[in-house]
Amino acid sequence: MIDIGIVIGSTRPGRNGENVARWVHDLGAKRDDARFELIDLQEHALPHLDEPLAAASGSYDHPHTREWSERIARFDGFVFVTPEYNRSTSGVLKNAIDFLYAEWADKAAAFVSYGVDGGVRAAEHLRQVLGQLRVATVQAGVALSLHNDFENFADFRPAAHQEDRVTAMLDQLVSWSRALRPLRV
Ligand SMILES: Cc1cc2nc3c(=O)[nH]c(=O)nc-3n(C[C@H](O)[C@H](O)[C@H](O)COP(=O)(O)O)c2cc1C
């Protein structure tokens, strides 16, 4: 069985990200080819990066880094649910990614973004970041518009076609997560 972590990329009070991530999780739970688990950055009190050595060293001084490492290491792939903040992803998500290295490598990832224009600039920035970490990012993604998929920019009401986008994305994510398994052994 493939294990997929769904990372909630916002910690803002009143965030839209949690409802979006729960929607993806509910759709994932209907599948029989993978298990899905929410990873909420609010539950991991990571400070601004405070490790003296780069994560590629695999040497971590702080308990919060070791806990974060253990949380991430066991997954085969990830869905990053990202808001668009100032044409990029959130600082809190980038910081959480920067803490680790091998825990992300040789895994697959997909993006569910949201913003005024679907958050696609955030997703594409993340794709670039994850390239450095040897993460294989799938082509299919979900871009949710604050105008069309939310009411009053806050009440999440995804358009009907978005479920098909999630299915296409998860199909690619699960197959690439499985295909990369030999590299992770
Ligand atoms: C600091 C900040 C910067 C933002 N910048 C953008 C932006 O550049 N483009 C955009 O489409 N939306 C932008 N927004 C709107 C957010 O995408 C929107 O508020 C979204 O719901 C934020 O995600 P969250 O509610 O999960 O925190 C910004 C919001 C914040 C708080």
PDB file of C-alpha atoms and ligand atoms in Angstrom:
ATOM      1  CA  MET A   1       0.000   0.000   0.000  1.00  0.00           C
ATOM      2  CA  ILE A   2       1.189   3.481  -0.860  1.00  0.00           C
ATOM      3  CA  ASP A   3       1.142   6.124   1.910  1.00  0.00           C
ATOM      4  CA  ILE A   4       0.417   9.698   0.866  1.00  0.00           C
ATOM      5  CA  GLY A   5       0.789  12.690   3.188  1.00  0.00           C
ATOM      6  CA  ILE A   6      -1.412  15.710   2.547  1.00  0.00           C
ATOM      7  CA  VAL A   7       0.475  18.768   3.814  1.00  0.00           C
ATOM      8  CA  ILE A   8      -1.647  21.740   4.899  1.00  0.00           C
ATOM      9  CA  GLY A   9       0.548  24.651   3.815  1.00  0.00           C
ATOM     10  CA  SER A  10      -1.116  27.392   5.847  1.00  0.00           C
ATOM     11  CA  THR A  11      -1.158  28.028   9.591  1.00  0.00           C
ATOM     12  CA  ARG A  12      -3.051  31.326   9.402  1.00  0.00           C
ATOM     13  CA  PRO A  13      -6.017  31.706  11.820  1.00  0.00           C
ATOM     14  CA  GLY A  14      -9.140  31.267   9.689  1.00  0.00           C
ATOM     15  CA  ARG A  15      -7.116  29.603   6.931  1.00  0.00           C
ATOM     16  CA  ASN A  16      -8.877  28.198   3.873  1.00  0.00           C
ATOM     17  CA  GLY A  17      -6.221  25.522   3.549  1.00  0.00           C
ATOM     18  CA  GLU A  18      -7.666  23.178   6.144  1.00  0.00           C
ATOM     19  CA  ASN A  19     -11.023  22.730   4.380  1.00  0.00           C
ATOM     20  CA  VAL A  20      -9.261  22.247   1.052  1.00  0.00           C
ATOM     21  CA  ALA A  21      -6.957  19.602   2.527  1.00  0.00           C
ATOM     22  CA  ARG A  22      -9.858  17.793   4.215  1.00  0.00           C
ATOM     23  CA  TRP A  23     -11.698  17.699   0.874  1.00  0.00           C
ATOM     24  CA  VAL A  24      -8.662  16.118  -0.813  1.00  0.00           C
ATOM     25  CA  HIS A  25      -8.362  13.676   2.090  1.00  0.00           C
ATOM     26  CA  ASP A  26     -12.037  12.668   1.826  1.00  0.00           C
ATOM     27  CA  LEU A  27     -11.664  12.019  -1.908  1.00  0.00           C
ATOM     28  CA  GLY A  28      -8.468  10.072  -1.318  1.00  0.00           C
ATOM     29  CA  ALA A  29     -10.132   7.946   1.365  1.00  0.00           C
ATOM     30  CA  LYS A  30     -12.478   6.525  -1.293  1.00  0.00           C
ATOM     31  CA  ARG A  31      -9.539   4.983  -3.158  1.00  0.00           C
ATOM     32  CA  ASP A  32      -8.172   1.520  -2.523  1.00  0.00           C
ATOM     33  CA  ASP A  33      -4.675   2.037  -3.976  1.00  0.00           C
ATOM     34  CA  ALA A  34      -3.279   4.324  -1.257  1.00  0.00           C
ATOM     35  CA  ARG A  35      -3.713   5.534   2.311  1.00  0.00           C
ATOM     36  CA  PHE A  36      -3.986   9.268   2.943  1.00  0.00           C
ATOM     37  CA  GLU A  37      -3.068  11.221   6.079  1.00  0.00           C
ATOM     38  CA  LEU A  38      -3.261  14.929   6.861  1.00  0.00           C
ATOM     39  CA  ILE A  39      -0.019  16.610   7.911  1.00  0.00           C
ATOM     40  CA  ASP A  40      -0.907  19.865   9.650  1.00  0.00           C
ATOM     41  CA  LEU A  41       1.988  22.300  10.070  1.00  0.00           C
ATOM     42  CA  GLN A  42       0.082  23.777  13.021  1.00  0.00           C
ATOM     43  CA  GLU A  43       0.857  20.548  14.902  1.00  0.00           C
ATOM     44  CA  HIS A  44       4.595  20.843  14.266  1.00  0.00           C
ATOM     45  CA  ALA A  45       5.952  23.848  16.099  1.00  0.00           C
ATOM     46  CA  LEU A  46       8.912  24.406  13.820  1.00  0.00           C
ATOM     47  CA  PRO A  47      10.777  27.681  14.411  1.00  0.00           C
ATOM     48  CA  HIS A  48      12.536  29.528  11.623  1.00  0.00           C
ATOM     49  CA  LEU A  49      15.199  27.123  10.404  1.00  0.00           C
ATOM     50  CA  ASP A  50      17.612  26.746  13.310  1.00  0.00           C
ATOM     51  CA  GLU A  51      19.749  23.734  12.391  1.00  0.00           C
ATOM     52  CA  PRO A  52      23.469  24.568  12.151  1.00  0.00           C
ATOM     53  CA  LEU A  53      24.089  22.065   9.343  1.00  0.00           C
ATOM     54  CA  ALA A  54      22.272  21.817   6.029  1.00  0.00           C
ATOM     55  CA  ALA A  55      19.555  19.160   5.959  1.00  0.00           C
ATOM     56  CA  ALA A  56      21.434  17.230   3.270  1.00  0.00           C
ATOM     57  CA  SER A  57      23.905  16.261   6.034  1.00  0.00           C
ATOM     58  CA  GLY A  58      21.140  14.270   7.749  1.00  0.00           C
ATOM     59  CA  SER A  59      22.485  15.518  11.097  1.00  0.00           C
ATOM     60  CA  TYR A  60      19.839  17.184  13.236  1.00  0.00           C
ATOM     61  CA  ASP A  61      20.524  18.934  16.564  1.00  0.00           C
ATOM     62  CA  HIS A  62      16.976  19.702  17.646  1.00  0.00           C
ATOM     63  CA  PRO A  63      14.138  17.448  18.844  1.00  0.00           C
ATOM     64  CA  HIS A  64      11.619  19.384  16.723  1.00  0.00           C
ATOM     65  CA  THR A  65      13.633  18.543  13.587  1.00  0.00           C
ATOM     66  CA  ARG A  66      13.920  14.881  14.509  1.00  0.00           C
ATOM     67  CA  GLU A  67      10.161  14.708  15.155  1.00  0.00           C
ATOM     68  CA  TRP A  68       9.441  16.386  11.805  1.00  0.00           C
ATOM     69  CA  SER A  69      11.877  14.006  10.104  1.00  0.00           C
ATOM     70  CA  GLU A  70      10.132  10.955  11.570  1.00  0.00           C
ATOM     71  CA  ARG A  71       6.730  12.309  10.530  1.00  0.00           C
ATOM     72  CA  ILE A  72       7.747  12.812   6.898  1.00  0.00           C
ATOM     73  CA  ALA A  73      10.116   9.885   6.337  1.00  0.00           C
ATOM     74  CA  ARG A  74       7.499   7.133   6.215  1.00  0.00           C
ATOM     75  CA  PHE A  75       5.424   8.565   3.353  1.00  0.00           C
ATOM     76  CA  ASP A  76       5.795   7.495  -0.269  1.00  0.00           C
ATOM     77  CA  GLY A  77       4.392  10.701  -1.746  1.00  0.00           C
ATOM     78  CA  PHE A  78       2.794  14.018  -0.889  1.00  0.00           C
ATOM     79  CA  VAL A  79      -0.003  16.368  -1.830  1.00  0.00           C
ATOM     80  CA  PHE A  80       1.051  19.921  -1.001  1.00  0.00           C
ATOM     81  CA  VAL A  81      -2.009  22.074  -0.356  1.00  0.00           C
ATOM     82  CA  THR A  82      -0.645  25.556  -0.823  1.00  0.00           C
ATOM     83  CA  PRO A  83      -2.069  29.050  -0.662  1.00  0.00           C
ATOM     84  CA  GLU A  84      -0.620  31.754  -2.878  1.00  0.00           C
ATOM     85  CA  TYR A  85       1.041  34.449  -0.789  1.00  0.00           C
ATOM     86  CA  ASN A  86       2.663  37.256  -2.775  1.00  0.00           C
ATOM     87  CA  ARG A  87       2.934  35.105  -5.893  1.00  0.00           C
ATOM     88  CA  SER A  88       4.597  32.191  -4.103  1.00  0.00           C
ATOM     89  CA  THR A  89       3.869  29.525  -1.528  1.00  0.00           C
ATOM     90  CA  SER A  90       3.622  30.312   2.186  1.00  0.00           C
ATOM     91  CA  GLY A  91       6.759  31.018   4.182  1.00  0.00           C
ATOM     92  CA  VAL A  92       5.743  28.411   6.754  1.00  0.00           C
ATOM     93  CA  LEU A  93       5.593  25.648   4.133  1.00  0.00           C
ATOM     94  CA  LYS A  94       8.919  26.630   2.537  1.00  0.00           C
ATOM     95  CA  ASN A  95      10.513  26.672   5.991  1.00  0.00           C
ATOM     96  CA  ALA A  96       9.123  23.227   6.828  1.00  0.00           C
ATOM     97  CA  ILE A  97      10.439  21.845   3.538  1.00  0.00           C
ATOM     98  CA  ASP A  98      13.894  23.373   4.124  1.00  0.00           C
ATOM     99  CA  PHE A  99      14.277  21.527   7.446  1.00  0.00           C
ATOM    100  CA  LEU A 100      14.636  18.129   5.715  1.00  0.00           C
ATOM    101  CA  TYR A 101      16.313  16.573   2.692  1.00  0.00           C
ATOM    102  CA  ALA A 102      16.510  12.773   2.413  1.00  0.00           C
ATOM    103  CA  GLU A 103      12.985  12.495   3.847  1.00  0.00           C
ATOM    104  CA  TRP A 104      11.589  14.109   0.663  1.00  0.00           C
ATOM    105  CA  ALA A 105      13.951  12.565  -1.896  1.00  0.00           C
ATOM    106  CA  ASP A 106      12.919   9.956  -4.482  1.00  0.00           C
ATOM    107  CA  LYS A 107       9.258  10.498  -3.714  1.00  0.00           C
ATOM    108  CA  ALA A 108       6.438  11.947  -5.806  1.00  0.00           C
ATOM    109  CA  ALA A 109       4.410  15.074  -5.129  1.00  0.00           C
ATOM    110  CA  ALA A 110       1.323  16.842  -6.422  1.00  0.00           C
ATOM    111  CA  PHE A 111      -0.083  20.311  -5.802  1.00  0.00           C
ATOM    112  CA  VAL A 112      -3.480  21.626  -4.822  1.00  0.00           C
ATOM    113  CA  SER A 113      -3.225  25.397  -4.927  1.00  0.00           C
ATOM    114  CA  TYR A 114      -5.697  28.164  -4.269  1.00  0.00           C
ATOM    115  CA  GLY A 115      -5.738  31.916  -4.703  1.00  0.00           C
ATOM    116  CA  VAL A 116      -7.272  34.684  -6.769  1.00  0.00           C
ATOM    117  CA  ASP A 117      -5.932  33.013  -9.934  1.00  0.00           C
ATOM    118  CA  GLY A 118      -5.908  29.444  -8.628  1.00  0.00           C
ATOM    119  CA  GLY A 119      -2.604  29.796  -6.816  1.00  0.00           C
ATOM    120  CA  VAL A 120      -0.714  28.419  -9.812  1.00  0.00           C
ATOM    121  CA  ARG A 121       2.310  30.672  -9.216  1.00  0.00           C
ATOM    122  CA  ALA A 122       2.684  29.142  -5.750  1.00  0.00           C
ATOM    123  CA  ALA A 123       2.462  25.620  -7.182  1.00  0.00           C
ATOM    124  CA  GLU A 124       5.053  26.341  -9.861  1.00  0.00           C
ATOM    125  CA  HIS A 125       7.448  27.887  -7.326  1.00  0.00           C
ATOM    126  CA  LEU A 126       7.077  24.799  -5.171  1.00  0.00           C
ATOM    127  CA  ARG A 127       7.787  22.565  -8.157  1.00  0.00           C
ATOM    128  CA  GLN A 128      11.114  24.363  -8.581  1.00  0.00           C
ATOM    129  CA  VAL A 129      11.979  24.032  -4.877  1.00  0.00           C
ATOM    130  CA  LEU A 130      11.152  20.339  -4.827  1.00  0.00           C
ATOM    131  CA  GLY A 131      13.303  19.711  -7.885  1.00  0.00           C
ATOM    132  CA  GLN A 132      16.343  20.466  -5.714  1.00  0.00           C
ATOM    133  CA  LEU A 133      15.122  17.855  -3.221  1.00  0.00           C
ATOM    134  CA  ARG A 134      14.831  15.117  -5.881  1.00  0.00           C
ATOM    135  CA  VAL A 135      11.040  15.056  -5.667  1.00  0.00           C
ATOM    136  CA  ALA A 136       9.196  13.998  -8.820  1.00  0.00           C
ATOM    137  CA  THR A 137       6.273  16.386  -9.280  1.00  0.00           C
ATOM    138  CA  VAL A 138       3.354  15.116 -11.341  1.00  0.00           C
ATOM    139  CA  GLN A 139       1.799  17.021 -14.221  1.00  0.00           C
ATOM    140  CA  ALA A 140      -1.824  16.978 -13.068  1.00  0.00           C
ATOM    141  CA  GLY A 141      -2.760  19.435 -10.361  1.00  0.00           C
ATOM    142  CA  VAL A 142      -5.755  21.220  -8.901  1.00  0.00           C
ATOM    143  CA  ALA A 143      -6.026  25.017  -9.016  1.00  0.00           C
ATOM    144  CA  LEU A 144      -8.872  26.414  -6.937  1.00  0.00           C
ATOM    145  CA  SER A 145     -10.117  29.931  -7.610  1.00  0.00           C
ATOM    146  CA  LEU A 146     -11.102  32.157  -4.709  1.00  0.00           C
ATOM    147  CA  HIS A 147     -13.786  33.553  -7.076  1.00  0.00           C
ATOM    148  CA  ASN A 148     -15.252  30.292  -8.406  1.00  0.00           C
ATOM    149  CA  ASP A 149     -14.534  27.652  -5.773  1.00  0.00           C
ATOM    150  CA  PHE A 150     -15.204  29.699  -2.633  1.00  0.00           C
ATOM    151  CA  GLU A 151     -18.070  31.915  -1.544  1.00  0.00           C
ATOM    152  CA  ASN A 152     -16.972  35.276  -0.135  1.00  0.00           C
ATOM    153  CA  PHE A 153     -13.363  34.075  -0.590  1.00  0.00           C
ATOM    154  CA  ALA A 154     -13.790  31.917   2.520  1.00  0.00           C
ATOM    155  CA  ASP A 155     -16.585  29.338   2.241  1.00  0.00           C
ATOM    156  CA  PHE A 156     -15.135  26.428   0.264  1.00  0.00           C
ATOM    157  CA  ARG A 157     -17.585  25.280  -2.442  1.00  0.00           C
ATOM    158  CA  PRO A 158     -15.488  23.580  -5.133  1.00  0.00           C
ATOM    159  CA  ALA A 159     -16.932  23.538  -8.644  1.00  0.00           C
ATOM    160  CA  ALA A 160     -18.139  20.081  -9.693  1.00  0.00           C
ATOM    161  CA  HIS A 161     -15.336  19.501 -12.210  1.00  0.00           C
ATOM    162  CA  GLN A 162     -12.664  19.874  -9.533  1.00  0.00           C
ATOM    163  CA  GLU A 163     -13.294  16.360  -8.193  1.00  0.00           C
ATOM    164  CA  ASP A 164     -12.252  14.952 -11.582  1.00  0.00           C
ATOM    165  CA  ARG A 165      -9.070  17.024 -11.359  1.00  0.00           C
ATOM    166  CA  VAL A 166      -8.309  15.514  -7.952  1.00  0.00           C
ATOM    167  CA  THR A 167      -8.847  12.006  -9.336  1.00  0.00           C
ATOM    168  CA  ALA A 168      -6.495  12.631 -12.284  1.00  0.00           C
ATOM    169  CA  MET A 169      -3.896  14.112  -9.944  1.00  0.00           C
ATOM    170  CA  LEU A 170      -4.060  11.250  -7.445  1.00  0.00           C
ATOM    171  CA  ASP A 171      -3.893   8.666 -10.255  1.00  0.00           C
ATOM    172  CA  GLN A 172      -0.548  10.146 -11.346  1.00  0.00           C
ATOM    173  CA  LEU A 173       0.697  10.668  -7.807  1.00  0.00           C
ATOM    174  CA  VAL A 174       0.005   7.115  -6.652  1.00  0.00           C
ATOM    175  CA  SER A 175       1.528   5.529  -9.759  1.00  0.00           C
ATOM    176  CA  TRP A 176       4.717   7.637  -9.530  1.00  0.00           C
ATOM    177  CA  SER A 177       4.968   7.053  -5.771  1.00  0.00           C
ATOM    178  CA  ARG A 178       4.850   3.330  -6.480  1.00  0.00           C
ATOM    179  CA  ALA A 179       7.249   3.495  -9.432  1.00  0.00           C
ATOM    180  CA  LEU A 180       9.904   5.289  -7.368  1.00  0.00           C
ATOM    181  CA  ARG A 181       9.842   2.710  -4.587  1.00  0.00           C
ATOM    182  CA  PRO A 182      12.965   0.810  -5.718  1.00  0.00           C
ATOM    183  CA  LEU A 183      15.001   4.016  -5.357  1.00  0.00           C
ATOM    184  CA  ARG A 184      13.904   4.400  -1.729  1.00  0.00           C
ATOM    185  CA  VAL A 185      14.862   0.913  -0.547  1.00  0.00           C
TER     186      VAL A 185
HETATM  187  C1  LIG B   1       0.142  37.569   2.922  1.00  0.00           C
HETATM  188  C2  LIG B   1      -0.839  37.234   1.829  1.00  0.00           C
HETATM  189  C3  LIG B   1      -0.472  37.405   0.517  1.00  0.00           C
HETATM  190  C4  LIG B   1      -1.347  37.066  -0.507  1.00  0.00           C
HETATM  191  N1  LIG B   1      -0.934  37.169  -1.793  1.00  0.00           N
HETATM  192  C5  LIG B   1      -1.695  36.669  -2.783  1.00  0.00           C
HETATM  193  C6  LIG B   1      -1.205  36.627  -4.122  1.00  0.00           C
HETATM  194  O1  LIG B   1      -0.113  37.053  -4.432  1.00  0.00           O
HETATM  195  N2  LIG B   1      -2.013  36.080  -5.068  1.00  0.00           N
HETATM  196  C7  LIG B   1      -3.245  35.576  -4.774  1.00  0.00           C
HETATM  197  O2  LIG B   1      -3.899  35.055  -5.669  1.00  0.00           O
HETATM  198  N3  LIG B   1      -3.737  35.612  -3.509  1.00  0.00           N
HETATM  199  C8  LIG B   1      -2.991  36.145  -2.520  1.00  0.00           C
HETATM  200  N4  LIG B   1      -3.460  36.167  -1.234  1.00  0.00           N
HETATM  201  C9  LIG B   1      -4.804  35.633  -0.959  1.00  0.00           C
HETATM  202  C10 LIG B   1      -4.695  34.207  -0.481  1.00  0.00           C
HETATM  203  O3  LIG B   1      -4.388  33.318  -1.532  1.00  0.00           O
HETATM  204  C11 LIG B   1      -5.982  33.778   0.190  1.00  0.00           C
HETATM  205  O4  LIG B   1      -6.238  34.658   1.270  1.00  0.00           O
HETATM  206  C12 LIG B   1      -5.921  32.362   0.705  1.00  0.00           C
HETATM  207  O5  LIG B   1      -7.153  32.014   1.283  1.00  0.00           O
HETATM  208  C13 LIG B   1      -4.809  32.214   1.734  1.00  0.00           C
HETATM  209  O6  LIG B   1      -4.727  30.885   2.196  1.00  0.00           O
HETATM  210  P1  LIG B   1      -5.127  30.500   3.707  1.00  0.00           P
HETATM  211  O7  LIG B   1      -6.495  31.064   3.930  1.00  0.00           O
HETATM  212  O8  LIG B   1      -5.128  28.997   3.745  1.00  0.00           O
HETATM  213  O9  LIG B   1      -4.094  31.097   4.593  1.00  0.00           O
HETATM  214  C14 LIG B   1      -2.630  36.550  -0.206  1.00  0.00           C
HETATM  215  C15 LIG B   1      -3.000  36.413   1.137  1.00  0.00           C
HETATM  216  C16 LIG B   1      -2.119  36.729   2.149  1.00  0.00           C
HETATM  217  C17 LIG B   1      -2.518  36.501   3.588  1.00  0.00           C
END
